[in-house]
Tab-separated table of C-alpha atoms and ligand atoms in Angstrom:
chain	number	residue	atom	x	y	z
G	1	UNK	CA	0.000	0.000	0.000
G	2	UNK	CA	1.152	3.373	-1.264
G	3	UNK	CA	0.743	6.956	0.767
G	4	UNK	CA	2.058	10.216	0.639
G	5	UNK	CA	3.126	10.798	3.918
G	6	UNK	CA	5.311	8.443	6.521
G	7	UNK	CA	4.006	6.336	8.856
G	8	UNK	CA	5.925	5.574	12.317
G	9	UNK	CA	5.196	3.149	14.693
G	10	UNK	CA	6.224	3.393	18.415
G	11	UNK	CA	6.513	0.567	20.537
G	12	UNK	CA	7.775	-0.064	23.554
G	13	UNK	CA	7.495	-2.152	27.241
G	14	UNK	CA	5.113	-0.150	29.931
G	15	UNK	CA	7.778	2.136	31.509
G	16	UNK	CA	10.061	2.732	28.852
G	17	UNK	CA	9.207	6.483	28.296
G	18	UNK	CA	7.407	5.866	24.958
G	19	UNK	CA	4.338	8.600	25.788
G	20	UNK	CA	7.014	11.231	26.595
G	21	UNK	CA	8.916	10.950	24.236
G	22	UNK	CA	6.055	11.019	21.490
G	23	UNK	CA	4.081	13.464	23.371
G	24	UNK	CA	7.817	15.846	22.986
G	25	UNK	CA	8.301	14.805	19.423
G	26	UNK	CA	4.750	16.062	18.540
G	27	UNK	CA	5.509	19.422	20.075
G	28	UNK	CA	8.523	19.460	18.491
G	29	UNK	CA	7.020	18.985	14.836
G	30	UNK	CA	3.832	19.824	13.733
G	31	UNK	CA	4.247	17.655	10.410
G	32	UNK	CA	3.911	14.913	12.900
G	33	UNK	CA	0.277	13.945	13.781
G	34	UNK	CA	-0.953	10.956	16.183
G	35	UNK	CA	-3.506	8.335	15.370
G	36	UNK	CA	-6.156	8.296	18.202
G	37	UNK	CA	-6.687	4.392	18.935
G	38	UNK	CA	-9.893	2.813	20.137
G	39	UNK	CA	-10.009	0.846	23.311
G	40	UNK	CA	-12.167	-1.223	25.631
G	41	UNK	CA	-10.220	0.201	28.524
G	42	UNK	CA	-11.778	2.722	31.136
G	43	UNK	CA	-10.142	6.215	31.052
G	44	UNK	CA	-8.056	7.179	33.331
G	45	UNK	CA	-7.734	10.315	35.612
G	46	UNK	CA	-7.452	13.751	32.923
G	47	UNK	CA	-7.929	11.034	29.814
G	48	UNK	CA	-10.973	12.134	27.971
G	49	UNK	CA	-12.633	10.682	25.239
G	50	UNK	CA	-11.288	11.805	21.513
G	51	UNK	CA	-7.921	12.921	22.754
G	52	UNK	CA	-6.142	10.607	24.175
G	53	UNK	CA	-8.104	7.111	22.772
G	54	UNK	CA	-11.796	6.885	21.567
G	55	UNK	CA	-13.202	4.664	24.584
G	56	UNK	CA	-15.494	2.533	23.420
G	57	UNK	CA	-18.027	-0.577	24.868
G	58	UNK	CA	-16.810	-4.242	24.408
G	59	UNK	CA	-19.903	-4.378	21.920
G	60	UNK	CA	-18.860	-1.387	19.896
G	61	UNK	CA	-15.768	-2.801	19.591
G	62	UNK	CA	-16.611	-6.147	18.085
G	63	UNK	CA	-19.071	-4.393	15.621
G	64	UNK	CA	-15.905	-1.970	14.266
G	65	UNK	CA	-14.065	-5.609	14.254
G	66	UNK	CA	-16.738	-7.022	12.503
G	67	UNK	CA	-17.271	-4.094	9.743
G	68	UNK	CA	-13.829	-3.983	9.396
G	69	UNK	CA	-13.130	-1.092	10.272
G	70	UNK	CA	-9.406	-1.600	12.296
G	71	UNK	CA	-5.986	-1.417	10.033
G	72	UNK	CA	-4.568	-3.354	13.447
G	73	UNK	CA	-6.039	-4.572	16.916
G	74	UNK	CA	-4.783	-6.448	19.735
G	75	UNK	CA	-5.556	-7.352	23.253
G	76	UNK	CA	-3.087	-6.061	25.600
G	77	UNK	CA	-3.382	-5.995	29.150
G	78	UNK	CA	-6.626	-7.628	29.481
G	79	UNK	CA	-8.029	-5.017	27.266
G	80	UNK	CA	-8.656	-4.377	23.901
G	81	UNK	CA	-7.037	-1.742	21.599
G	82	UNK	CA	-7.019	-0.969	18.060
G	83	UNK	CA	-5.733	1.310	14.674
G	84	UNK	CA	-9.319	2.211	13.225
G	85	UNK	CA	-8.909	2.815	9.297
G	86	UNK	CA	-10.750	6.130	9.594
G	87	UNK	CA	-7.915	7.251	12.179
G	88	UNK	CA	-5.376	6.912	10.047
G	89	UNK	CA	-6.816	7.517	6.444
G	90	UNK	CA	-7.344	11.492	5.873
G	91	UNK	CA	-4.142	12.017	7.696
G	92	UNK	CA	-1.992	9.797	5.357
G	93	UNK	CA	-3.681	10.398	2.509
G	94	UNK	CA	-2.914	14.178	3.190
G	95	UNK	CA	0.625	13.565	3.122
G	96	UNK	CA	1.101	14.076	6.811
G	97	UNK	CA	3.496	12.020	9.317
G	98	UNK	CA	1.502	9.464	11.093
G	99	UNK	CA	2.920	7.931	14.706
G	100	UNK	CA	1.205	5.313	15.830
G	101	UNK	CA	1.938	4.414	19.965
G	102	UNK	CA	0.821	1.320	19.869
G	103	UNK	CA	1.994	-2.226	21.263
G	104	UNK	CA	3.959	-4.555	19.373
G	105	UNK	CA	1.445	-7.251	18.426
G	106	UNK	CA	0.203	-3.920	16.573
G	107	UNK	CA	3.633	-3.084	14.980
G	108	UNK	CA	3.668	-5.926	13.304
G	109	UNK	CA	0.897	-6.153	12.026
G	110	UNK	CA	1.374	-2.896	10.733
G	111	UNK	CA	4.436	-3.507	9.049
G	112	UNK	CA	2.830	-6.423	7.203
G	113	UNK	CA	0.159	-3.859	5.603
G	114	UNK	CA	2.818	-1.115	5.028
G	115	UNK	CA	5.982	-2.411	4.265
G	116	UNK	CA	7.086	1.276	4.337
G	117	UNK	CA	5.677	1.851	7.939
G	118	UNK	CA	9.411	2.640	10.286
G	119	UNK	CA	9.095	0.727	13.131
G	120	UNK	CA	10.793	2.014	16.080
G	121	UNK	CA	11.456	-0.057	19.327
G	122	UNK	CA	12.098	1.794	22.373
G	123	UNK	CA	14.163	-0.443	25.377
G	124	UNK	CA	14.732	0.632	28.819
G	125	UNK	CA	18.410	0.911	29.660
G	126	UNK	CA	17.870	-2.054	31.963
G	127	UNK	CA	15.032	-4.405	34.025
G	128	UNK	CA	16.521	-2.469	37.132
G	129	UNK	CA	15.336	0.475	35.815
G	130	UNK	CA	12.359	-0.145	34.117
G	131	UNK	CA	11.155	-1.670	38.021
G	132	UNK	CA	12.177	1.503	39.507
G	133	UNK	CA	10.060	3.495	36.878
G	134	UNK	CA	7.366	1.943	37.081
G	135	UNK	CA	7.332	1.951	40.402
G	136	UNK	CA	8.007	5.599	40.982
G	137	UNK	CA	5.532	6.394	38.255
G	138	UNK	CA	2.969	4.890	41.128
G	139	UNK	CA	-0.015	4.238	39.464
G	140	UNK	CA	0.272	0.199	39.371
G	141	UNK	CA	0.403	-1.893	42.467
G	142	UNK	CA	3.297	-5.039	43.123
G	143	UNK	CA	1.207	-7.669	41.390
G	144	UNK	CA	0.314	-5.410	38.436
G	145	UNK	CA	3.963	-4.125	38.259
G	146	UNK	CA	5.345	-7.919	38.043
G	147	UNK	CA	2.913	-8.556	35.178
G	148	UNK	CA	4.375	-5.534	33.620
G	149	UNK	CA	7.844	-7.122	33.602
G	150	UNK	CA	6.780	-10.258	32.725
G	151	UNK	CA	4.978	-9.061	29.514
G	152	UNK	CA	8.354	-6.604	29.433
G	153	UNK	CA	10.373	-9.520	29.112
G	154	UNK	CA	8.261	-11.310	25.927
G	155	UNK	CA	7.916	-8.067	24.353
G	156	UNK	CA	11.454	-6.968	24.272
G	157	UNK	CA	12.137	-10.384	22.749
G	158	UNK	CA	10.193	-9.056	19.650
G	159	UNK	CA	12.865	-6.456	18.767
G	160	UNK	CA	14.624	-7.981	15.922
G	161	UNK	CA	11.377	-7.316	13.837
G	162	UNK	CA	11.575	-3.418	14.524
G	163	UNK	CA	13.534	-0.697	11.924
G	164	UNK	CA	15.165	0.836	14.881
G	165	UNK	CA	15.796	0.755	18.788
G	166	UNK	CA	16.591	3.431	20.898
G	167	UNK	CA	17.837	2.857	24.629
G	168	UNK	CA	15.761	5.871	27.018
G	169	UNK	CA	18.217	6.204	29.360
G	170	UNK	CA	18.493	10.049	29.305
G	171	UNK	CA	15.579	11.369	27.672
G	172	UNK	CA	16.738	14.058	25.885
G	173	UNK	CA	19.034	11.879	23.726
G	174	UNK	CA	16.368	9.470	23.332
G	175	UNK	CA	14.389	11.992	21.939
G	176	UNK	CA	17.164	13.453	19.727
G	177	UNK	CA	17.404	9.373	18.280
G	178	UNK	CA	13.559	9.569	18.089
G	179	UNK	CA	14.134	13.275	15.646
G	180	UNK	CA	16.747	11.535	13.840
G	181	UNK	CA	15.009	8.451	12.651
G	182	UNK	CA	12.036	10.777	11.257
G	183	UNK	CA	13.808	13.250	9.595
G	184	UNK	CA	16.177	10.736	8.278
G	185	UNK	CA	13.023	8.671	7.139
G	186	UNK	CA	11.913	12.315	5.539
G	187	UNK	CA	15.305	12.945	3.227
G	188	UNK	CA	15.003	9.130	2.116
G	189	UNK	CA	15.060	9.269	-2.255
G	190	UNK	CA	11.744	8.019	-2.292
G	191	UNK	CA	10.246	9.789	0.472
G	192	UNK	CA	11.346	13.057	-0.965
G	193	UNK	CA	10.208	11.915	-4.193
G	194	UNK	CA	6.978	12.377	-3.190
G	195	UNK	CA	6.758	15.647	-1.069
G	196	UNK	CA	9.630	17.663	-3.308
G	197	UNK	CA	7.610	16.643	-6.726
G	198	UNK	CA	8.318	19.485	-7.708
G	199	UNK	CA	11.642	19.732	-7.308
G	200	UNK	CA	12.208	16.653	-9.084
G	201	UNK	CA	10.350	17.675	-12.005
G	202	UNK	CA	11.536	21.585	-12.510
G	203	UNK	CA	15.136	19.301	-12.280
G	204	UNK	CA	14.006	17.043	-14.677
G	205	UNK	CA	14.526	14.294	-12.589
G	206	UNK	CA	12.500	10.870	-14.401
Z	1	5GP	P1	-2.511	2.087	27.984
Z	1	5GP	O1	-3.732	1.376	28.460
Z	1	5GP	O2	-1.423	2.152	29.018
Z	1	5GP	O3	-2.853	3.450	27.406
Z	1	5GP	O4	-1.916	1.253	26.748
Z	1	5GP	C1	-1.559	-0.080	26.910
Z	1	5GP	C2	-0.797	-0.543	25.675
Z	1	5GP	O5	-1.662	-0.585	24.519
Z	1	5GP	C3	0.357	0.369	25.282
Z	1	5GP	O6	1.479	-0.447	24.946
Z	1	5GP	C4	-0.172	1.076	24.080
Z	1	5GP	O7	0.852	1.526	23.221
Z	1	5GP	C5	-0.995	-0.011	23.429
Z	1	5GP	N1	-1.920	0.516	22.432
Z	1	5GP	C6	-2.546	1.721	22.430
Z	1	5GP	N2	-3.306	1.872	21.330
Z	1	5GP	C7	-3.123	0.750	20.586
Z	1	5GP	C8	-3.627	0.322	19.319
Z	1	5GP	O8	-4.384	1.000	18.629
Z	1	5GP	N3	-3.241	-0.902	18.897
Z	1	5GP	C9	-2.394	-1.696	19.607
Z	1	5GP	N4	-2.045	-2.870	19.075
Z	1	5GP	N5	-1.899	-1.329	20.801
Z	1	5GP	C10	-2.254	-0.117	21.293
């Protein structure tokens, strides 16, 4: 499948920094534009619906499976979340940057559909660490937080099918990795191919 723009994908282990560093990289560059997922989940504390994720009824979730209507879904964490088409569509098709935050069932899958998709793993510097974050991030308790770094531990196993990796072990270079892969992604032949047209063609470029 062709598109205009470039599409990144953004996975990660729970407590690996993934949200911040997309949530920086968006106000960084406004070429950049999120997907807004659906999920089964509850929102939680500011979250509301349309921003962060469009929260959605078990039943509403199977009829959008049903029509069709998901590029991607998995169930992660008990819960269900998914890459509607309609998210994703206008955006591309407008020749904007898509980032998709999503898990890496969802990468995957996502890479099979758009073989041009960059998929970008992010890894905590170590299992030490990723414990402490998530447990000074405080929203989990033990038993949820061990299930964390059990899934942690499958998930990073997964890496080897990801474009890229970047280690967050100070943000702000993670985040200067992050800028890197997109704009090198942007000055790729064929990705400038397509948004300098018309360079190419007052150069006379076949
Ligand atoms: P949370 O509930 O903490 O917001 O998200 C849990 C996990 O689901 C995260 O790894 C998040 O990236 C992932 N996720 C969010 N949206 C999607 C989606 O549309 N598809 C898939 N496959 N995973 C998602």
């Amino acid at each position: 499948m062709d598109y205009p723009g470039n599409l990144f994908v953004v996975a990660a282990p729970s407590g690996a920094g993934k949200s911040s560093l997309v949530k920086a990289l968006l106000e960084l560059d406004s070429r950049v534009q999120l997907s807004i997922s659906h999920t089964t989940r509850a929102p939680r504390g500011q979250e509301k619906n349309g921003r962060e994720y469009h929260f959605v009824s078990a039943e509403e979730f199977n009829q959008m499976v049903a029509a069709d209507a998901f590029v991607e879904w998995a169930q992660v964490h008990s819960q269900r979340y998914g890459t509607s088409k309609a998210a994703i569509k206008d955006r591309m098709a407008s020749g904007a940057d898509v980032v998709l935050e999503i898990d890496f069932q969802g990468a995957i899958q996502i890479k099979n559909i758009f073989s041009n998709a960059v998929c970008i793993f992010i890894l905590p510097p170590s299992w030490e660490e990723l414990r402490s974050r998530l447990e000074r991030r405080g929203e989990d308790s033990p038993d949820i937080i061990d299930m964390r770094m059990k899934n942690a531990a499958l998930e990073v196993a997964q890496v080897g099918k990801f474009d890229f990796v970047i280690i967050n072990e100070l943000f702000d270079r993670a985040l200067f990795d992050l800028k890197s892969i997109v704009q090198a992604q942007r000055l790729k032949v064929s990705a400038q191919r397509r948004a300098r047209a018309d360079t190419f063609q007052a150069l006379n470029i076949p």
